[in-house]
Short mmCIF file of C-alpha atoms in Angstrom, two decimals:
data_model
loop_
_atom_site.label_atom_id
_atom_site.label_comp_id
_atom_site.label_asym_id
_atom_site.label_seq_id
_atom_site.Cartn_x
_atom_site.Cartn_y
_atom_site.Cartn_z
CA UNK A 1 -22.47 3.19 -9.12
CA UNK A 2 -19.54 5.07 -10.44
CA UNK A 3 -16.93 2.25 -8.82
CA UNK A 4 -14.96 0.72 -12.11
CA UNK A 5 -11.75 1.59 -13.65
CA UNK A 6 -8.33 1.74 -12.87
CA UNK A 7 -8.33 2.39 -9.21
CA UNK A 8 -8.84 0.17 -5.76
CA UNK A 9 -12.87 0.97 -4.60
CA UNK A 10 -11.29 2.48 -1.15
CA UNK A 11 -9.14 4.82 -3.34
CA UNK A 12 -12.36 5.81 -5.08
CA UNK A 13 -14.75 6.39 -2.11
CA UNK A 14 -11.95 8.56 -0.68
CA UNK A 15 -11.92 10.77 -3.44
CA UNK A 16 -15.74 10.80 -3.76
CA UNK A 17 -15.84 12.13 -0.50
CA UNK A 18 -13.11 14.37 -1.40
CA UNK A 19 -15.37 15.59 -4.68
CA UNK A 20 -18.18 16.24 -2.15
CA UNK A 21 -16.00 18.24 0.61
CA UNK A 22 -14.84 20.55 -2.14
CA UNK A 23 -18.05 20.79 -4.01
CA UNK A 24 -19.11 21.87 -0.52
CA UNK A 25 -22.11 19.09 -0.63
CA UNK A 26 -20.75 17.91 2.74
CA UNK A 27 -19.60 21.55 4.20
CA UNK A 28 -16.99 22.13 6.55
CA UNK A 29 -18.49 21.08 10.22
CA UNK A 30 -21.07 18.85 8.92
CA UNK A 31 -21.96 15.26 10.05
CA UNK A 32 -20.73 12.59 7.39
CA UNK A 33 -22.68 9.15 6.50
CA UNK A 34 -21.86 6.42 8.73
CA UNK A 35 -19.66 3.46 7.10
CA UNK A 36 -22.24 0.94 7.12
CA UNK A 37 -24.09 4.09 5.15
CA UNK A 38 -21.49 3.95 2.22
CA UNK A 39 -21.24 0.30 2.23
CA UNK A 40 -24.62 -0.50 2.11
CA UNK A 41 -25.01 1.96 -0.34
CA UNK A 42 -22.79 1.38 -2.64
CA UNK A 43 -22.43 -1.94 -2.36
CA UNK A 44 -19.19 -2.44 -0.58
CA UNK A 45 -17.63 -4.02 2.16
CA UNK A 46 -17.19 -2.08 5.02
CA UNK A 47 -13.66 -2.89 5.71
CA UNK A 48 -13.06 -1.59 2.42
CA UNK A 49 -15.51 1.40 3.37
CA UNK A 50 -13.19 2.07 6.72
CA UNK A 51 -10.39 2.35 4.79
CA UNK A 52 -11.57 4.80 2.25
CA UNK A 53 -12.57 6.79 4.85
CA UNK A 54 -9.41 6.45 6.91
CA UNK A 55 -7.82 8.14 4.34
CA UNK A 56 -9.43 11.22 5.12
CA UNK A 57 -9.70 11.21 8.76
CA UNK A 58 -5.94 10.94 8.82
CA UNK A 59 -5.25 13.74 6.49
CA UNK A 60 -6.47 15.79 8.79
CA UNK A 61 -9.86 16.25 6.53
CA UNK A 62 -12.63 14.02 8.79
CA UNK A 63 -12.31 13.43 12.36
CA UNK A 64 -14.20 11.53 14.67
CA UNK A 65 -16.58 12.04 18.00
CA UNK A 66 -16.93 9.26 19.78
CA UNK A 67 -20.81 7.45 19.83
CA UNK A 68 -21.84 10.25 17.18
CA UNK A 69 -20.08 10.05 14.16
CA UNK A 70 -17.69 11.83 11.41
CA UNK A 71 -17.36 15.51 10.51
CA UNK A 72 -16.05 17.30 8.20
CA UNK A 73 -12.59 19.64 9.83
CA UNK A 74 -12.61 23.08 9.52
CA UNK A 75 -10.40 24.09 6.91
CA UNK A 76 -10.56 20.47 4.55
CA UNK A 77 -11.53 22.90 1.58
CA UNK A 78 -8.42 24.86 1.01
CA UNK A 79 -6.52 21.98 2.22
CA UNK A 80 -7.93 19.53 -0.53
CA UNK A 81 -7.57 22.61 -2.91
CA UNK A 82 -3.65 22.89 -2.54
CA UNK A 83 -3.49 18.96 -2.38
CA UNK A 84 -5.44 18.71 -5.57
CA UNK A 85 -3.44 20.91 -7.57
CA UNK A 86 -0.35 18.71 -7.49
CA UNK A 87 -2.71 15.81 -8.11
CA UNK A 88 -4.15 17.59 -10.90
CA UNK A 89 -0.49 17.90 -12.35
CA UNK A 90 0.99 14.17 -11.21
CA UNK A 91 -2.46 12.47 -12.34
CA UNK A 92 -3.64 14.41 -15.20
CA UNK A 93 -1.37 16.45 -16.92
CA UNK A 94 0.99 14.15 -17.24
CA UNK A 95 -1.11 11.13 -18.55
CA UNK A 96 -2.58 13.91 -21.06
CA UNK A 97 1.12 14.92 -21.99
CA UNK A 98 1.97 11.17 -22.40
CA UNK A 99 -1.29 9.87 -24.45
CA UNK A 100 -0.33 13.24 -26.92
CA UNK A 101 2.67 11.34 -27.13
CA UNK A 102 1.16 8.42 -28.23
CA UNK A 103 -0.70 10.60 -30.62
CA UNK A 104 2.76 11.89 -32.04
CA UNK A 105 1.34 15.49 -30.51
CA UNK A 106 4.06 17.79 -30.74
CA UNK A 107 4.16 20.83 -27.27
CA UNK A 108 2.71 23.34 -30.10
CA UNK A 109 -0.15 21.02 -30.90
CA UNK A 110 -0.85 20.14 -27.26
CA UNK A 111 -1.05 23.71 -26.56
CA UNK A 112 -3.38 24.89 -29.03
CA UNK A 113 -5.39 21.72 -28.47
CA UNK A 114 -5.28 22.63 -24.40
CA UNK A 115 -5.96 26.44 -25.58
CA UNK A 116 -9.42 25.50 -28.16
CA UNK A 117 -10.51 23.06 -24.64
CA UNK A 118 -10.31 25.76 -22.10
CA UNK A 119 -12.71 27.91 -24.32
CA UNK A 120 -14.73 25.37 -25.11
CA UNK A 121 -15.63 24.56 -21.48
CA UNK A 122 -17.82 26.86 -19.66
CA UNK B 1 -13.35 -18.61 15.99
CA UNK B 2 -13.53 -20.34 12.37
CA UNK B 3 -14.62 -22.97 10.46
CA UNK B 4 -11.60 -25.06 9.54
CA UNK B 5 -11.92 -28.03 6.61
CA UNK B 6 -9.68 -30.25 6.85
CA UNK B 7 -9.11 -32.64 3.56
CA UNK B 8 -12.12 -32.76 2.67
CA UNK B 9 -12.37 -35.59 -0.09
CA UNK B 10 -16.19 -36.41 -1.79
CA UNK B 11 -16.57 -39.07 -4.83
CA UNK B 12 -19.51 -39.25 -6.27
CA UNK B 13 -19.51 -42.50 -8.51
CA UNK B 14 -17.15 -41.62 -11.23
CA UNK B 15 -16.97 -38.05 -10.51
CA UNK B 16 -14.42 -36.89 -7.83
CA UNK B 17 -16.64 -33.85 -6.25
CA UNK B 18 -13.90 -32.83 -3.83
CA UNK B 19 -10.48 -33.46 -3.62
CA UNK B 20 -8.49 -32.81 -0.23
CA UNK B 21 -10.01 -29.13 0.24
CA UNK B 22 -8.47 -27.86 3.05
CA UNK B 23 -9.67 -24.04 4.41
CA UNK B 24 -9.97 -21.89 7.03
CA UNK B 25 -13.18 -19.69 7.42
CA UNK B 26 -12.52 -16.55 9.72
CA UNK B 27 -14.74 -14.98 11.86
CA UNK B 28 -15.46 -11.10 10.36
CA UNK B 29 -15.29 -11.40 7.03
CA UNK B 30 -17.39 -12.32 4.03
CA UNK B 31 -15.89 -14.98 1.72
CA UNK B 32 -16.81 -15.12 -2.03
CA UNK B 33 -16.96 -18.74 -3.01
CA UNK B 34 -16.72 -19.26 -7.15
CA UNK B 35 -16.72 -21.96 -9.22
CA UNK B 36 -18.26 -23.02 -12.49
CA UNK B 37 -20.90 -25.41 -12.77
CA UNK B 38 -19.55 -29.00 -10.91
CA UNK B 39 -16.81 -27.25 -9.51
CA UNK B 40 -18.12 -28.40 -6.18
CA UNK B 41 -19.45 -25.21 -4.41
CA UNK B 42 -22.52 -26.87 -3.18
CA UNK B 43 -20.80 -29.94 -2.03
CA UNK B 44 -18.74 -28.21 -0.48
CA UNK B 45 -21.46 -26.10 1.61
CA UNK B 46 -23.49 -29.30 1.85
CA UNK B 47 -20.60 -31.39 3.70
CA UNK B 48 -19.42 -27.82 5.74
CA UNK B 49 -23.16 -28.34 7.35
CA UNK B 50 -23.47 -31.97 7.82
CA UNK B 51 -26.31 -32.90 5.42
CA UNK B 52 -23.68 -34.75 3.30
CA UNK B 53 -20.77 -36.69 4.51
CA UNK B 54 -16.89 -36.20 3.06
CA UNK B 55 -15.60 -39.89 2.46
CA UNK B 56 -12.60 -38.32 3.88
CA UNK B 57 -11.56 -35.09 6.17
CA UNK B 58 -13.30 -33.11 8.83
CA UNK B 59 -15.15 -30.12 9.23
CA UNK B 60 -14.72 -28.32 12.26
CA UNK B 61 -16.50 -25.15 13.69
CA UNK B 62 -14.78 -23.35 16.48
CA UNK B 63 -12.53 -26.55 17.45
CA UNK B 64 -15.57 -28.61 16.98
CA UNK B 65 -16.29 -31.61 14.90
CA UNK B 66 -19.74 -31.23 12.99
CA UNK B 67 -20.31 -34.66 12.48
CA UNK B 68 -23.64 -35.15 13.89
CA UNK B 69 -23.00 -32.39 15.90
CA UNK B 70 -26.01 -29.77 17.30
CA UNK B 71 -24.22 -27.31 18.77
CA UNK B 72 -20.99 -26.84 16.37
CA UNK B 73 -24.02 -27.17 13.61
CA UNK B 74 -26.14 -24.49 15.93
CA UNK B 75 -23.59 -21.87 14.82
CA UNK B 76 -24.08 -22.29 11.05
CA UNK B 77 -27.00 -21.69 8.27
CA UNK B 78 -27.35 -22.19 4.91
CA UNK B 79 -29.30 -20.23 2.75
CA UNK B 80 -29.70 -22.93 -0.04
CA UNK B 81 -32.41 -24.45 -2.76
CA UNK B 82 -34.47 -26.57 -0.59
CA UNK B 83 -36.77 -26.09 2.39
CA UNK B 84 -37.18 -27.70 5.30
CA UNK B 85 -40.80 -26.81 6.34
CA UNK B 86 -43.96 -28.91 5.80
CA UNK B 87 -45.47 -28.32 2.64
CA UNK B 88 -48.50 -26.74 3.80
CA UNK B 89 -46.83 -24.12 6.38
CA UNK B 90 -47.40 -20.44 5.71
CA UNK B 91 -44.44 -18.05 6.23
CA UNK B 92 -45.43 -16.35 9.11
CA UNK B 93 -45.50 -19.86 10.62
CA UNK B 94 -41.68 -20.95 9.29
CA UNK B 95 -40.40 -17.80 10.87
CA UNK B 96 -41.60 -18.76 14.42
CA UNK B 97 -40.54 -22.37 13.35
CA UNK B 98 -36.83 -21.51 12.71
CA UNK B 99 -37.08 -18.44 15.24
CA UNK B 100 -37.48 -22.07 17.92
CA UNK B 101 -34.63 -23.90 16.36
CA UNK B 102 -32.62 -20.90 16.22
CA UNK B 103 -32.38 -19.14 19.64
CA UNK B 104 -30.86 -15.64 18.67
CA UNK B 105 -33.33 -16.22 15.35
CA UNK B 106 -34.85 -12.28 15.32
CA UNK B 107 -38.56 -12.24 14.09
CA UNK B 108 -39.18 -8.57 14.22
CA UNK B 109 -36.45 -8.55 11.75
CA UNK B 110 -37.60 -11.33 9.62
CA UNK B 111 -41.34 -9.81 10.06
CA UNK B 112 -39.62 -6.20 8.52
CA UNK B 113 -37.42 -7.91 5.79
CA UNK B 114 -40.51 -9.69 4.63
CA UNK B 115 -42.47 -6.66 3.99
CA UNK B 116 -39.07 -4.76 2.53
CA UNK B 117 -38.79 -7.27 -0.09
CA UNK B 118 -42.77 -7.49 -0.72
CA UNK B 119 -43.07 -11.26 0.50
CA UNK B 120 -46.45 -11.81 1.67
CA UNK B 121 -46.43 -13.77 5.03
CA UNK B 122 -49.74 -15.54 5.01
CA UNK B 123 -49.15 -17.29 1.91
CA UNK B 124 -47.76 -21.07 1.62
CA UNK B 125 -44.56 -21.58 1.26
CA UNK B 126 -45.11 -24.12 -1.54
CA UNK B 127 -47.65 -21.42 -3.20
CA UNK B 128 -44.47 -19.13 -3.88
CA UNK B 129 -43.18 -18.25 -7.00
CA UNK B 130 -39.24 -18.58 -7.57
CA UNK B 131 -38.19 -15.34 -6.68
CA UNK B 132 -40.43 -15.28 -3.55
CA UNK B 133 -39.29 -18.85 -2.79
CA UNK B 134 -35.57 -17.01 -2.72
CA UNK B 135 -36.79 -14.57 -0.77
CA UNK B 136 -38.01 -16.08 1.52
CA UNK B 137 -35.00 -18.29 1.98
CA UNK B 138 -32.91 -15.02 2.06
CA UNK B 139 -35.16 -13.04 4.68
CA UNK B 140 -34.34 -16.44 6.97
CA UNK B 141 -30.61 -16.42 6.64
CA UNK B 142 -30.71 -12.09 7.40
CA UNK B 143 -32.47 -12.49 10.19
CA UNK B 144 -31.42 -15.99 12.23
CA UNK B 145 -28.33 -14.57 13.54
CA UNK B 146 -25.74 -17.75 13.72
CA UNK B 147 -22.32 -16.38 13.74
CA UNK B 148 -21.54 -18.20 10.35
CA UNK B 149 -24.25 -17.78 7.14
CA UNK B 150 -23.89 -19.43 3.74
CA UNK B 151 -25.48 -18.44 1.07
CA UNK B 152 -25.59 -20.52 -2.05
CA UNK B 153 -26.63 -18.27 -4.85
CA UNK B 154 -28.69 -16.24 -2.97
CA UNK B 155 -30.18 -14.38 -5.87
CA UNK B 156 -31.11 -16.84 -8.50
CA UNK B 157 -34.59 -15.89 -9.58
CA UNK B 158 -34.41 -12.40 -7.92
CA UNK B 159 -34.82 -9.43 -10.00
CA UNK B 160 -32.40 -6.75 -10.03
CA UNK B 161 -34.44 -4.49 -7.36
CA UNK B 162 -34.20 -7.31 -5.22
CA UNK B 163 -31.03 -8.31 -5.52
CA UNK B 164 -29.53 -4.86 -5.09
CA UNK B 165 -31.78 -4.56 -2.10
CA UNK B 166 -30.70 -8.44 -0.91
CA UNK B 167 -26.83 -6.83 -0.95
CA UNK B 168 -27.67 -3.83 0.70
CA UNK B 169 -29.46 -5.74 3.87
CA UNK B 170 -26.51 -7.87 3.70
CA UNK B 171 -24.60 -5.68 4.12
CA UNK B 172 -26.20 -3.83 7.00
CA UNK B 173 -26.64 -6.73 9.08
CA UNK B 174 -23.00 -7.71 8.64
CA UNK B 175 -21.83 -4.79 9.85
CA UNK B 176 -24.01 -4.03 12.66
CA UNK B 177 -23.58 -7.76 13.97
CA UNK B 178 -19.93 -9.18 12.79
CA UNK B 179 -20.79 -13.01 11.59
CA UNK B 180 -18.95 -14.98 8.78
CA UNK B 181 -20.83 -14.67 5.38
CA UNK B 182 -20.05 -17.03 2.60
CA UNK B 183 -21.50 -16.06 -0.55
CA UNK B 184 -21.10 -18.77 -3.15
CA UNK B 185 -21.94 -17.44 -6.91
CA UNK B 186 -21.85 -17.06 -10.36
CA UNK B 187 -22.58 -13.69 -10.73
CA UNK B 188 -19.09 -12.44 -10.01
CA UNK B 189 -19.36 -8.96 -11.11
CA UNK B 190 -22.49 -7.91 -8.32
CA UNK B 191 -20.34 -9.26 -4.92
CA UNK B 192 -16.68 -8.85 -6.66
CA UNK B 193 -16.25 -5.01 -4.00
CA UNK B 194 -18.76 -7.08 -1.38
CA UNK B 195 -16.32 -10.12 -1.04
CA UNK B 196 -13.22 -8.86 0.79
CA UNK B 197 -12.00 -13.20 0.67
CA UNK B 198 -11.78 -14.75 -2.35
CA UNK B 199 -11.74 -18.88 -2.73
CA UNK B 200 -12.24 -19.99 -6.60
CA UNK B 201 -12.86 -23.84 -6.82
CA UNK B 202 -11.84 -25.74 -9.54
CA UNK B 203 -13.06 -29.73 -10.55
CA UNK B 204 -12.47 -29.65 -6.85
CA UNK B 205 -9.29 -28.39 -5.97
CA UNK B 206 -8.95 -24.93 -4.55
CA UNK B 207 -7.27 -22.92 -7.66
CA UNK B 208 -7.25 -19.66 -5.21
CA UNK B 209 -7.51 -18.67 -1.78
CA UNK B 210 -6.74 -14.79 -0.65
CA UNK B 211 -8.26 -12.01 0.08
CA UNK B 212 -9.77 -10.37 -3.14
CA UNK B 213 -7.76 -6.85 -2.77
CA UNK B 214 -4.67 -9.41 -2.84
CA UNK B 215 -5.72 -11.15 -5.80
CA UNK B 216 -6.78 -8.29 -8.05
CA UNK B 217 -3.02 -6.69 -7.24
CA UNK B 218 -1.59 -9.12 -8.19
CA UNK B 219 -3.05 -9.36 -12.00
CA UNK B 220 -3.19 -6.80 -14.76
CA UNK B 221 -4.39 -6.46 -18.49
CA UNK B 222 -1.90 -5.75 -21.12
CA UNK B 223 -3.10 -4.68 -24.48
CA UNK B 224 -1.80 -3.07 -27.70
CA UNK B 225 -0.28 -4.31 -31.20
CA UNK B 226 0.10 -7.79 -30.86
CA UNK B 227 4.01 -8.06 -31.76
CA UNK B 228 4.44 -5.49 -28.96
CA UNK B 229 2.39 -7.76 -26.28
CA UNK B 230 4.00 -10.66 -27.38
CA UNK B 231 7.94 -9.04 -26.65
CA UNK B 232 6.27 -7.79 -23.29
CA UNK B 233 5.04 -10.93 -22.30
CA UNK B 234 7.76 -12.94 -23.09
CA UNK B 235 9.23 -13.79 -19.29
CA UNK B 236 5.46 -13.35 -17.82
CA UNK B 237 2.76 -15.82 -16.61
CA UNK B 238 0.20 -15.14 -19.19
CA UNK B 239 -3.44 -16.33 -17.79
CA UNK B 240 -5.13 -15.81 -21.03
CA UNK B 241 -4.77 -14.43 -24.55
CA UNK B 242 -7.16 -12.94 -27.02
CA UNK B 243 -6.44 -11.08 -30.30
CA UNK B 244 -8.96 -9.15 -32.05
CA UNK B 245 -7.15 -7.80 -35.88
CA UNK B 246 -3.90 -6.92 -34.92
CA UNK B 247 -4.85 -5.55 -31.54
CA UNK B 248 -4.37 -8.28 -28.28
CA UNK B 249 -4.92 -8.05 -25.07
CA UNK B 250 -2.97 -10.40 -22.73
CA UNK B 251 -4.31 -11.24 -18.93
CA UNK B 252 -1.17 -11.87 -16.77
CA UNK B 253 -0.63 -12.78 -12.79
CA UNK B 254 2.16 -10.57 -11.53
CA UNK B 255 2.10 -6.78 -10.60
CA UNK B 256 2.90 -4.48 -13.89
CA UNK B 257 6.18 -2.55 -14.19
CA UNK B 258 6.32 1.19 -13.89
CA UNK B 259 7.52 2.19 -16.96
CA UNK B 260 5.89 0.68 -19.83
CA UNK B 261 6.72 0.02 -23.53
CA UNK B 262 4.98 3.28 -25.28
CA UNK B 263 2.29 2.13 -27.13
CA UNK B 264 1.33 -0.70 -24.72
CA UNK B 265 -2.31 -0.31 -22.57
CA UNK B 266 -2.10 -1.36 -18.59
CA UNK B 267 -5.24 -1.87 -17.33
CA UNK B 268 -6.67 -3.87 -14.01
CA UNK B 269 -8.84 -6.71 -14.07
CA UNK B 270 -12.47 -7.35 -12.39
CA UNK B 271 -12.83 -9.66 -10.35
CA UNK B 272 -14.62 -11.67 -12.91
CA UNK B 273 -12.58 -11.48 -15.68
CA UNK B 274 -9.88 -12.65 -13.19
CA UNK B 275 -12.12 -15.85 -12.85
CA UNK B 276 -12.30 -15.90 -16.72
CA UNK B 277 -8.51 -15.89 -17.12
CA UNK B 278 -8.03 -18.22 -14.28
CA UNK B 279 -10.11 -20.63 -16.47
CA UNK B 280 -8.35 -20.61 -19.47
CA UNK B 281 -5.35 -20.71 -18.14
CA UNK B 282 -6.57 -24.05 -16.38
CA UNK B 283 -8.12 -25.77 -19.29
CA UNK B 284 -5.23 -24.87 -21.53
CA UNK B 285 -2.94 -26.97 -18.95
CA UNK B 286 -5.36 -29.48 -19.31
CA UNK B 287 -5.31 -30.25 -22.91
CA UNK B 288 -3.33 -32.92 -24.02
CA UNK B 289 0.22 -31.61 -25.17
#
């Protein structure tokens, strides 16, 4: 299971459900696992599930029908898109701008490095 | 609805086992209970279910003394090393045994569990081999349904199939029927995202009791060049220290500042090395100065 590192689990499941809403694996309208589901599976308590989850029903990206279960709201792709993109910037771009730093990486460097990584990946 | 110890004191010739261990068990949540060898774990599950007696203190469940006590002792079960069958019993046999001890004790469950893990039913329980022994033990405590289960390492002898599948049932039955799970181990790393309570016994005493999320905020890992660490560390509570070359890496309780030295590593701690730190930091304020 993918849960180590730097971040609380509940953090983690959220955005693995986020991964899977935008990867369209879990498409807009669909029924979600259950929260004894992810706990079991992953080995988690299910408060700590709940509030993982919780994260996403109250931005609007999950809701809930009573006695059936969770869904997935219309529109939670383009909505996790936009909110991703400052993410993106306040999570990665600026640890990568602060680790070249580190490295004594001057903006020229980091640019061509940035450049030769966006051709490399396909 | 809780188990409440209250001062719980237990000598055991030289050796003081417990040492006024007071605690409150809530109802709904599942309590990690951790310890190093003769920390008193099992004592301390052993006197919380009435088969040994505190020399001082009281347990109570729900309001209850336990003390010789059927139906505060009713409520709890302890998933533990020994039996309590006849020798000669086969398992199909203990289940209908404990399911008429244990009125809300589910067989169909017990009966599905067994097959789950592989555990044949008709055999002896003596006849078992030390993961199946487990097992067993384990398929009793998932399916007897007393609103408060301890398990005292619940997985030694299980292989890693079965354990991951032991944690999974776990945690299915937990939440489809809230109870009080107590979970005391040494392998810290597999429960440390089950455990949402935390209690870490020490020669005894409690050293820490919070809920895990509370404890693991509230600790960090600091590493870089070790002059660096050191002028960072200076007005901290340092739980443990290790250098490796010029490069160390400093466990400290506190919460980390936001802007950190360049050149110096943040990271969070497990659970386990948590425990770890916790250790040394005890043992180095036991040596002699």
């Amino acid at each position: 299971m993918p849960f180590q590192g730097e971040k609380p689990i509940f953090l983690q499941l959220a955005e693995q459900l986020e991964e899977a809403i935008l990867s369209g694996a879990y498409p807009e309208g669909s029924q979600v696992p259950s929260i004894t589901e992810y706990a079991a599976t992953y080995k988690i308590n299910p408060a700590t599930a709940n509030k993982g989850i919780n994260l996403l029903v109250s931005a609007g990206l999950l809701y809930k029908k009573r006695g059936i279960g969770m869904f997935v709201a219309e529109g939670a792709r383009a909505k996790l898109r936009q909110q991703r993109s400052e993410a993106f910037y306040q999570d990665y771009v600026k640890k990568l701008v602060r680790e070249a730093q580190n490295l004594g990486l001057d903006l020229d460097q980091l640019t061509e490095l940035i450049q030769r990584g966006y051709y490399d990946v396909h | 609805m809780s188990i409440e110890l209250q001062s719980i004191s237990k000598r055991f010739g030289s050796t003081q086992a417990l040492d006024q261990v007071s605690l409150t068990l809530e109802e709904g949540h599942i309590y990690g209970l951790l310890g190093n060898n003769g920390a008193g774990k099992t004592t301390l599950l052993s006197i919380l279910t009435d088969r040994l007696r505190p020399d001082f203190g009281q347990v109570l469940v729900d309001g209850q003394p336990v003390k010789n006590n059927d139906e505060a002792l009713g409520k709890l079960f302890l998933v533990g090393e020994q039996n309590f069958f006849p020798e000669d019993m086969k398992v199909k046999r203990a289940f209908e045994t404990a399911a008429s001890f244990y009125p809300d004790f589910d067989l169909e469950q017990a009966h599905k569990l067994a097959k789950e893990f592989g555990l044949p039913l008709k055999k002896k329980i003596t006849s078992l081999s030390t993961g199946y022994a487990s097992i067993f033990r384990l398929v009793l405590g998932l399916s007897v349904n007393t609103p408060y289960i301890l398990f005292d390492e619940p997985v030694l002898g299980l292989d890693a199939q079965h354990r991951d599948l032991f944690y999974r049932l776990l945690i299915e039955k937990y939440s489809q029927e809230p109870c009080t799970v107590i979970i005391s181990t040494h392998l810290i790393s597999e429960v440390e995202n089950i455990v949402d309570h935390t209690i870490i016994l020490r020669d005894g005493r409690i050293l820490r009791d919070a809920p895990t999320e509370e404890l693991m905020e509230n600790t960090y890992a600091v590493s870089g060049p070790a002059g660096m660490v050191d002028r960072y560390t200076e007005d901290k509570t340092i739980l443990s220290s290790h250098s490796l070359g010029g490069l160390k890496t400093v466990s400290i309780q506190g919460q980390p500042e936001s802007d950190l030295p360049l050149g110096l590593e943040v990271s969070r701690m497990s659970l386990q090395d948590y425990f770890i730190s916790l250790q040394e930091a005890a043992e180095r304020e036991e040596e002699p100065a």
